[in-house]
Amino acid sequence: MSRYFFARTTCMNTKYRGRFAPSPTGPLHFGSLLAAISSYAQARQQQGQWLVRIEDVDLPRCDPDSTKLILKALESYGLYWDEEIVYQSQRDKYYKVALDVLNTQNDTYGCACTRKEIIKAIAANDTASVYPGTCSNGIAKGKTARSIRMRANNSKMSFNDAVQGEFSQHLAKDVGDFIIRRSDGLFAYQLAVVVDDALQNITDVVRGSDMLDSTPRQIYLQQHLNYATPNYMHIPLATHSDGHKLSKQTMAPAITLDDPRPTLIKALNFLGQQAPHELRDTNIETIWGWVIQNWSAENIPATLSLPYNDASE
Ligand code: GLU
């Protein structure tokens, strides 16, 4: 077994290590800026480190130009990272070691089902709304494995989120046996993020609330890989007035790099931080100085999403 799998540490004795982990599918928009700002403020306020990890594990959806734009935007907004940037596209060897551990423990199984077959199986089953485990006891004769699934357990997984409070999920019922290696051979996000957070010794994960319901799966994987579980904080998502999350798909505009101050202040206020209006007339360093002094996670609205008013910019 690799040395990487003896890394169970307790977060209590470890210096704060946070991270921002964007998927480079487009430039930084207001929604992703919120995750960057909150993870940065939390880390810096506790004199911790803040790392950037480019989550390009899903290579077909990513593009190198977006990575450049995201990094440029982080610098313009005064968000400077520690250590070398990690790229998931270069880390298959680590994911493979983790997968081997899970395979050896019989936590996984090969799945031959196509998307169509899964939809059909769910429709034919009155009780299942998730993958019904068709291949969990072996693949039907004549079929070959396409993906690899992690067996979900039958108990309730709960954790305490620093903003959203107690969150619970019944993995078997709510999620089902989930994919950790996809049919195209790529490692699934759920496995990659867990391996990376552990190998980078991340103590605190601060990210958007769209990841909240992935967290029980991630904690479950951590437990099976004997990794420590970081602290989690899921911040509200910014939505368009129609309630849709700001994203590339919903045409969220890139944040401006010309004068980042108004957008930075707007983002701080979105996060409940009540930044004084006069800060607009200062510079980015002064704004960050104010943030480090005054940032309060308790002021972040404990809600999954909030409308973002682009007219007020
Ligand atoms: N890569 C994910 C995104 O850009 C974030 C994942 C995470 O922070 O764990 O939405």
CSV table of C-alpha atoms and ligand atoms in Angstrom, one decimal:
chain,number,residue,atom,x,y,z
A,1,MET,CA,0.0,0.0,0.0
A,2,SER,CA,1.3,3.5,-0.8
A,3,ARG,CA,2.5,5.8,1.9
A,4,TYR,CA,-0.2,8.2,0.9
A,5,PHE,CA,-2.7,6.0,2.6
A,6,PHE,CA,-1.3,6.3,6.1
A,7,ALA,CA,-2.2,10.0,6.2
A,8,ARG,CA,-5.0,10.0,8.8
A,9,THR,CA,-4.3,13.1,10.7
A,10,THR,CA,-6.4,15.0,13.2
A,11,CYS,CA,-7.4,18.5,12.0
A,12,MET,CA,-7.1,19.8,15.5
A,13,ASN,CA,-3.3,19.7,15.6
A,14,THR,CA,-2.8,20.8,12.0
A,15,LYS,CA,-2.4,24.4,10.9
A,16,TYR,CA,-5.3,25.6,8.9
A,17,ARG,CA,-5.1,24.7,5.2
A,18,GLY,CA,-7.8,25.8,2.9
A,19,ARG,CA,-8.2,25.7,-0.8
A,20,PHE,CA,-10.1,27.0,-3.8
A,21,ALA,CA,-10.8,24.3,-6.4
A,22,PRO,CA,-12.3,25.7,-9.5
A,23,SER,CA,-13.3,23.6,-12.5
A,24,PRO,CA,-11.9,25.5,-15.5
A,25,THR,CA,-15.0,25.4,-17.7
A,26,GLY,CA,-15.2,29.2,-18.1
A,27,PRO,CA,-13.8,32.4,-16.6
A,28,LEU,CA,-14.4,33.3,-12.9
A,29,HIS,CA,-18.0,34.7,-12.4
A,30,PHE,CA,-19.6,36.2,-9.4
A,31,GLY,CA,-20.6,32.8,-8.0
A,32,SER,CA,-17.2,31.3,-8.1
A,33,LEU,CA,-15.7,34.5,-6.8
A,34,LEU,CA,-17.8,34.0,-3.6
A,35,ALA,CA,-16.2,30.6,-3.0
A,36,ALA,CA,-12.7,32.0,-3.7
A,37,ILE,CA,-13.2,35.0,-1.3
A,38,SER,CA,-14.7,33.0,1.5
A,39,SER,CA,-12.1,30.2,1.4
A,40,TYR,CA,-9.4,32.9,1.3
A,41,ALA,CA,-10.8,35.0,4.1
A,42,GLN,CA,-11.3,32.0,6.4
A,43,ALA,CA,-7.7,30.8,5.7
A,44,ARG,CA,-6.0,34.2,6.1
A,45,GLN,CA,-7.9,35.2,9.1
A,46,GLN,CA,-6.6,32.1,10.9
A,47,GLN,CA,-3.1,32.7,9.5
A,48,GLY,CA,-3.5,29.6,7.5
A,49,GLN,CA,-2.5,28.6,4.0
A,50,TRP,CA,-4.7,28.9,0.9
A,51,LEU,CA,-4.1,26.6,-2.0
A,52,VAL,CA,-5.5,26.6,-5.5
A,53,ARG,CA,-6.3,23.3,-7.2
A,54,ILE,CA,-7.5,23.3,-10.8
A,55,GLU,CA,-10.1,20.6,-11.1
A,56,ASP,CA,-9.7,19.6,-14.6
A,57,VAL,CA,-10.3,15.9,-14.0
A,58,ASP,CA,-13.2,16.1,-16.4
A,59,LEU,CA,-10.9,17.0,-19.2
A,60,PRO,CA,-13.5,17.0,-22.0
A,61,ARG,CA,-15.3,19.9,-20.2
A,62,CYS,CA,-12.3,21.9,-19.4
A,63,ASP,CA,-10.1,24.3,-21.3
A,64,PRO,CA,-6.6,25.8,-20.6
A,65,ASP,CA,-7.8,29.3,-21.5
A,66,SER,CA,-10.3,29.2,-18.6
A,67,THR,CA,-7.5,28.2,-16.2
A,68,LYS,CA,-5.5,31.2,-17.3
A,69,LEU,CA,-8.5,33.5,-16.9
A,70,ILE,CA,-9.3,32.2,-13.5
A,71,LEU,CA,-5.8,32.6,-12.2
A,72,LYS,CA,-5.6,36.1,-13.6
A,73,ALA,CA,-8.8,37.0,-12.0
A,74,LEU,CA,-7.7,35.7,-8.6
A,75,GLU,CA,-4.6,37.9,-8.8
A,76,SER,CA,-6.6,40.9,-9.8
A,77,TYR,CA,-8.8,40.4,-6.8
A,78,GLY,CA,-5.8,40.2,-4.5
A,79,LEU,CA,-6.2,36.5,-3.9
A,80,TYR,CA,-2.6,35.1,-3.8
A,81,TRP,CA,-2.1,31.4,-3.3
A,82,ASP,CA,0.5,29.5,-1.4
A,83,GLU,CA,2.4,26.5,-2.9
A,84,GLU,CA,2.4,25.3,-6.4
A,85,ILE,CA,-1.0,24.9,-8.1
A,86,VAL,CA,-2.1,21.4,-8.4
A,87,TYR,CA,-3.8,20.1,-11.6
A,88,GLN,CA,-6.1,17.1,-11.3
A,89,SER,CA,-5.4,16.2,-14.9
A,90,GLN,CA,-1.9,15.2,-13.7
A,91,ARG,CA,-2.8,13.2,-10.8
A,92,ASP,CA,-4.2,9.9,-12.1
A,93,LYS,CA,-1.5,7.9,-10.4
A,94,TYR,CA,-2.8,9.0,-7.0
A,95,TYR,CA,-6.4,8.3,-7.8
A,96,LYS,CA,-5.4,4.9,-9.1
A,97,VAL,CA,-3.8,4.0,-5.8
A,98,ALA,CA,-6.9,5.0,-3.9
A,99,LEU,CA,-9.1,3.0,-6.3
A,100,ASP,CA,-6.9,0.0,-5.8
A,101,VAL,CA,-7.3,0.3,-2.0
A,102,LEU,CA,-11.1,0.4,-2.4
A,103,ASN,CA,-11.1,-2.5,-4.9
A,104,THR,CA,-9.0,-4.6,-2.5
A,105,GLN,CA,-11.4,-3.9,0.3
A,106,ASN,CA,-14.3,-5.0,-1.9
A,107,ASP,CA,-15.9,-1.6,-1.5
A,108,THR,CA,-16.4,-1.3,-5.2
A,109,TYR,CA,-17.7,-3.3,-8.2
A,110,GLY,CA,-17.6,-3.0,-12.0
A,111,CYS,CA,-20.9,-1.9,-13.5
A,112,ALA,CA,-21.9,-2.8,-17.1
A,113,CYS,CA,-25.1,-0.7,-17.2
A,114,THR,CA,-25.5,2.0,-19.8
A,115,ARG,CA,-27.4,5.2,-18.9
A,116,LYS,CA,-30.4,4.0,-20.8
A,117,GLU,CA,-30.5,0.7,-18.9
A,118,ILE,CA,-30.3,2.5,-15.6
A,119,ILE,CA,-33.2,4.8,-16.5
A,120,LYS,CA,-35.2,1.7,-17.5
A,121,ALA,CA,-34.2,-0.1,-14.3
A,122,ILE,CA,-35.3,2.8,-12.1
A,123,ALA,CA,-38.6,3.2,-14.0
A,124,ALA,CA,-39.3,-0.5,-13.5
A,125,ASN,CA,-38.7,-0.4,-9.8
A,126,ASP,CA,-41.3,1.2,-7.7
A,127,THR,CA,-39.0,1.9,-4.7
A,128,ALA,CA,-35.8,3.0,-6.3
A,129,SER,CA,-35.0,6.5,-7.4
A,130,VAL,CA,-31.3,5.8,-7.7
A,131,TYR,CA,-29.2,3.2,-9.3
A,132,PRO,CA,-30.7,-0.1,-8.1
A,133,GLY,CA,-27.5,-2.0,-7.8
A,134,THR,CA,-28.1,-4.2,-10.9
A,135,CYS,CA,-24.4,-5.2,-11.1
A,136,SER,CA,-23.6,-5.3,-7.4
A,137,ASN,CA,-23.4,-9.1,-7.2
A,138,GLY,CA,-21.7,-9.5,-10.5
A,139,ILE,CA,-22.1,-8.6,-14.2
A,140,ALA,CA,-24.6,-10.4,-16.3
A,141,LYS,CA,-23.1,-13.0,-18.7
A,142,GLY,CA,-21.9,-11.5,-22.0
A,143,LYS,CA,-21.5,-8.0,-20.6
A,144,THR,CA,-18.4,-6.2,-19.6
A,145,ALA,CA,-17.7,-3.6,-16.9
A,146,ARG,CA,-17.9,0.0,-18.1
A,147,SER,CA,-17.6,2.0,-14.9
A,148,ILE,CA,-16.7,1.3,-11.3
A,149,ARG,CA,-19.1,2.0,-8.5
A,150,MET,CA,-18.6,2.5,-4.7
A,151,ARG,CA,-21.0,0.5,-2.6
A,152,ALA,CA,-23.2,2.9,-0.6
A,153,ASN,CA,-24.0,1.9,3.0
A,154,ASN,CA,-27.3,1.6,4.6
A,155,SER,CA,-27.0,4.1,7.4
A,156,LYS,CA,-27.5,7.8,7.7
A,157,MET,CA,-24.4,9.9,7.2
A,158,SER,CA,-24.5,13.3,9.0
A,159,PHE,CA,-22.1,16.1,9.4
A,160,ASN,CA,-22.2,19.6,10.8
A,161,ASP,CA,-21.7,22.3,8.3
A,162,ALA,CA,-20.3,25.6,9.5
A,163,VAL,CA,-22.9,27.7,7.7
A,164,GLN,CA,-25.7,25.3,6.8
A,165,GLY,CA,-25.8,23.4,10.1
A,166,GLU,CA,-26.5,19.7,10.4
A,167,PHE,CA,-26.8,17.9,7.1
A,168,SER,CA,-27.8,14.2,6.7
A,169,GLN,CA,-28.1,11.9,3.8
A,170,HIS,CA,-28.9,8.2,3.6
A,171,LEU,CA,-26.4,7.1,1.0
A,172,ALA,CA,-28.0,3.9,-0.2
A,173,LYS,CA,-31.5,5.5,-0.5
A,174,ASP,CA,-30.7,9.0,-1.6
A,175,VAL,CA,-27.6,8.4,-3.8
A,176,GLY,CA,-27.2,4.7,-4.4
A,177,ASP,CA,-23.9,3.0,-5.3
A,178,PHE,CA,-22.0,5.8,-7.0
A,179,ILE,CA,-19.5,6.0,-9.8
A,180,ILE,CA,-15.9,6.5,-8.9
A,181,ARG,CA,-14.4,5.6,-12.3
A,182,ARG,CA,-16.4,6.6,-15.3
A,183,SER,CA,-17.2,4.6,-18.4
A,184,ASP,CA,-14.8,6.9,-20.4
A,185,GLY,CA,-12.0,5.8,-18.0
A,186,LEU,CA,-11.8,9.1,-16.2
A,187,PHE,CA,-11.8,9.2,-12.4
A,188,ALA,CA,-15.0,10.7,-11.0
A,189,TYR,CA,-14.9,14.1,-9.2
A,190,GLN,CA,-16.0,12.5,-5.9
A,191,LEU,CA,-12.9,10.3,-5.8
A,192,ALA,CA,-10.5,12.9,-7.1
A,193,VAL,CA,-11.5,15.6,-4.7
A,194,VAL,CA,-11.3,13.3,-1.7
A,195,VAL,CA,-7.8,12.1,-2.6
A,196,ASP,CA,-6.6,15.6,-3.3
A,197,ASP,CA,-8.0,17.1,-0.1
A,198,ALA,CA,-6.3,14.4,1.8
A,199,LEU,CA,-2.9,14.5,0.1
A,200,GLN,CA,-2.8,18.3,0.3
A,201,ASN,CA,-3.7,18.0,4.0
A,202,ILE,CA,-6.7,20.3,3.6
A,203,THR,CA,-8.2,21.0,7.0
A,204,ASP,CA,-11.1,23.2,5.9
A,205,VAL,CA,-13.2,23.0,2.8
A,206,VAL,CA,-15.1,26.2,2.0
A,207,ARG,CA,-17.2,26.0,-1.2
A,208,GLY,CA,-20.6,26.6,-2.8
A,209,SER,CA,-23.7,24.9,-1.4
A,210,ASP,CA,-24.1,23.0,-4.7
A,211,MET,CA,-21.5,20.7,-3.2
A,212,LEU,CA,-23.4,20.1,0.0
A,213,ASP,CA,-25.1,16.9,-1.1
A,214,SER,CA,-21.7,15.5,-2.4
A,215,THR,CA,-20.2,15.9,1.0
A,216,PRO,CA,-21.6,12.7,2.6
A,217,ARG,CA,-20.2,10.7,-0.3
A,218,GLN,CA,-16.8,12.4,0.2
A,219,ILE,CA,-16.8,11.7,4.0
A,220,TYR,CA,-17.8,8.1,3.2
A,221,LEU,CA,-14.8,7.8,0.8
A,222,GLN,CA,-12.5,9.4,3.4
A,223,GLN,CA,-13.6,6.8,6.0
A,224,HIS,CA,-13.0,4.0,3.6
A,225,LEU,CA,-9.6,5.3,2.6
A,226,ASN,CA,-8.6,6.0,6.3
A,227,TYR,CA,-8.3,9.8,5.6
A,228,ALA,CA,-9.1,12.6,8.1
A,229,THR,CA,-12.3,14.5,7.4
A,230,PRO,CA,-11.9,18.2,7.0
A,231,ASN,CA,-14.3,20.8,8.4
A,232,TYR,CA,-16.9,21.9,5.9
A,233,MET,CA,-18.5,25.2,5.2
A,234,HIS,CA,-21.0,25.6,2.3
A,235,ILE,CA,-21.8,29.1,1.3
A,236,PRO,CA,-25.0,30.3,-0.4
A,237,LEU,CA,-25.0,30.1,-4.2
A,238,ALA,CA,-25.7,33.3,-6.1
A,239,THR,CA,-28.7,32.9,-8.4
A,240,HIS,CA,-30.1,34.8,-11.3
A,241,SER,CA,-33.5,36.4,-10.5
A,242,ASP,CA,-35.2,33.3,-12.0
A,243,GLY,CA,-33.5,31.2,-9.3
A,244,HIS,CA,-31.0,29.5,-11.5
A,245,LYS,CA,-27.4,29.2,-10.2
A,246,LEU,CA,-24.9,31.5,-11.8
A,247,SER,CA,-22.8,29.2,-14.1
A,248,LYS,CA,-21.4,29.0,-17.6
A,249,GLN,CA,-24.7,27.2,-18.6
A,250,THR,CA,-26.8,30.1,-17.4
A,251,MET,CA,-24.5,32.6,-19.1
A,252,ALA,CA,-23.1,34.1,-15.9
A,253,PRO,CA,-20.8,37.0,-17.1
A,254,ALA,CA,-17.1,37.0,-16.2
A,255,ILE,CA,-16.3,39.3,-13.3
A,256,THR,CA,-14.6,42.5,-14.4
A,257,LEU,CA,-10.8,42.8,-14.0
A,258,ASP,CA,-10.7,46.5,-14.8
A,259,ASP,CA,-11.7,47.7,-11.4
A,260,PRO,CA,-12.2,44.8,-9.1
A,261,ARG,CA,-13.1,46.9,-6.0
A,262,PRO,CA,-16.9,47.3,-6.4
A,263,THR,CA,-17.4,43.7,-7.3
A,264,LEU,CA,-15.2,42.6,-4.4
A,265,ILE,CA,-17.2,44.7,-2.0
A,266,LYS,CA,-20.5,43.5,-3.5
A,267,ALA,CA,-19.3,39.9,-3.0
A,268,LEU,CA,-18.4,40.6,0.6
A,269,ASN,CA,-21.8,42.1,1.2
A,270,PHE,CA,-23.5,39.2,-0.5
A,271,LEU,CA,-21.7,37.1,2.2
A,272,GLY,CA,-23.1,39.2,5.0
A,273,GLN,CA,-19.9,41.1,5.8
A,274,GLN,CA,-21.2,44.7,5.7
A,275,ALA,CA,-18.1,46.2,4.1
A,276,PRO,CA,-18.1,50.0,4.6
A,277,HIS,CA,-19.0,51.9,1.4
A,278,GLU,CA,-15.8,54.0,1.7
A,279,LEU,CA,-13.7,51.0,1.0
A,280,ARG,CA,-14.6,51.4,-2.7
A,281,ASP,CA,-12.3,54.4,-2.8
A,282,THR,CA,-9.3,52.6,-1.3
A,283,ASN,CA,-7.2,49.8,-2.9
A,284,ILE,CA,-7.4,46.0,-3.0
A,285,GLU,CA,-4.8,45.6,-0.2
A,286,THR,CA,-6.8,48.0,2.1
A,287,ILE,CA,-10.0,46.1,1.4
A,288,TRP,CA,-8.3,42.8,2.3
A,289,GLY,CA,-6.8,44.3,5.4
A,290,TRP,CA,-10.4,45.2,6.4
A,291,VAL,CA,-11.6,41.8,5.6
A,292,ILE,CA,-9.0,39.9,7.6
A,293,GLN,CA,-9.8,42.1,10.6
A,294,ASN,CA,-13.6,42.0,10.3
A,295,TRP,CA,-14.5,38.8,8.5
A,296,SER,CA,-17.1,36.8,10.4
A,297,ALA,CA,-18.3,33.4,9.2
A,298,GLU,CA,-21.3,33.8,11.5
A,299,ASN,CA,-22.6,36.6,9.3
A,300,ILE,CA,-22.8,34.4,6.2
A,301,PRO,CA,-26.5,33.8,5.5
A,302,ALA,CA,-27.4,30.3,6.4
A,303,THR,CA,-29.3,29.6,3.2
A,304,LEU,CA,-28.5,27.5,0.1
A,305,SER,CA,-28.9,30.3,-2.4
A,306,LEU,CA,-29.6,34.0,-2.7
A,307,PRO,CA,-30.5,36.1,-5.7
A,308,TYR,CA,-27.7,38.2,-7.1
A,309,ASN,CA,-28.6,41.6,-8.4
A,310,ASP,CA,-26.3,42.4,-11.3
A,311,ALA,CA,-28.0,45.7,-11.8
A,312,SER,CA,-26.5,47.1,-8.6
A,313,GLU,CA,-23.0,46.8,-9.9
B,1,GLU,N1,-14.6,22.0,-8.8
B,1,GLU,C1,-15.8,22.4,-8.2
B,1,GLU,C2,-16.4,23.6,-8.9
B,1,GLU,O1,-15.7,24.3,-9.5
B,1,GLU,C3,-15.6,22.7,-6.7
B,1,GLU,C4,-15.3,21.5,-6.0
B,1,GLU,C5,-14.9,21.7,-4.5
B,1,GLU,O2,-14.7,22.8,-4.1
B,1,GLU,O3,-14.9,20.7,-3.9
B,1,GLU,O4,-17.6,23.8,-8.8
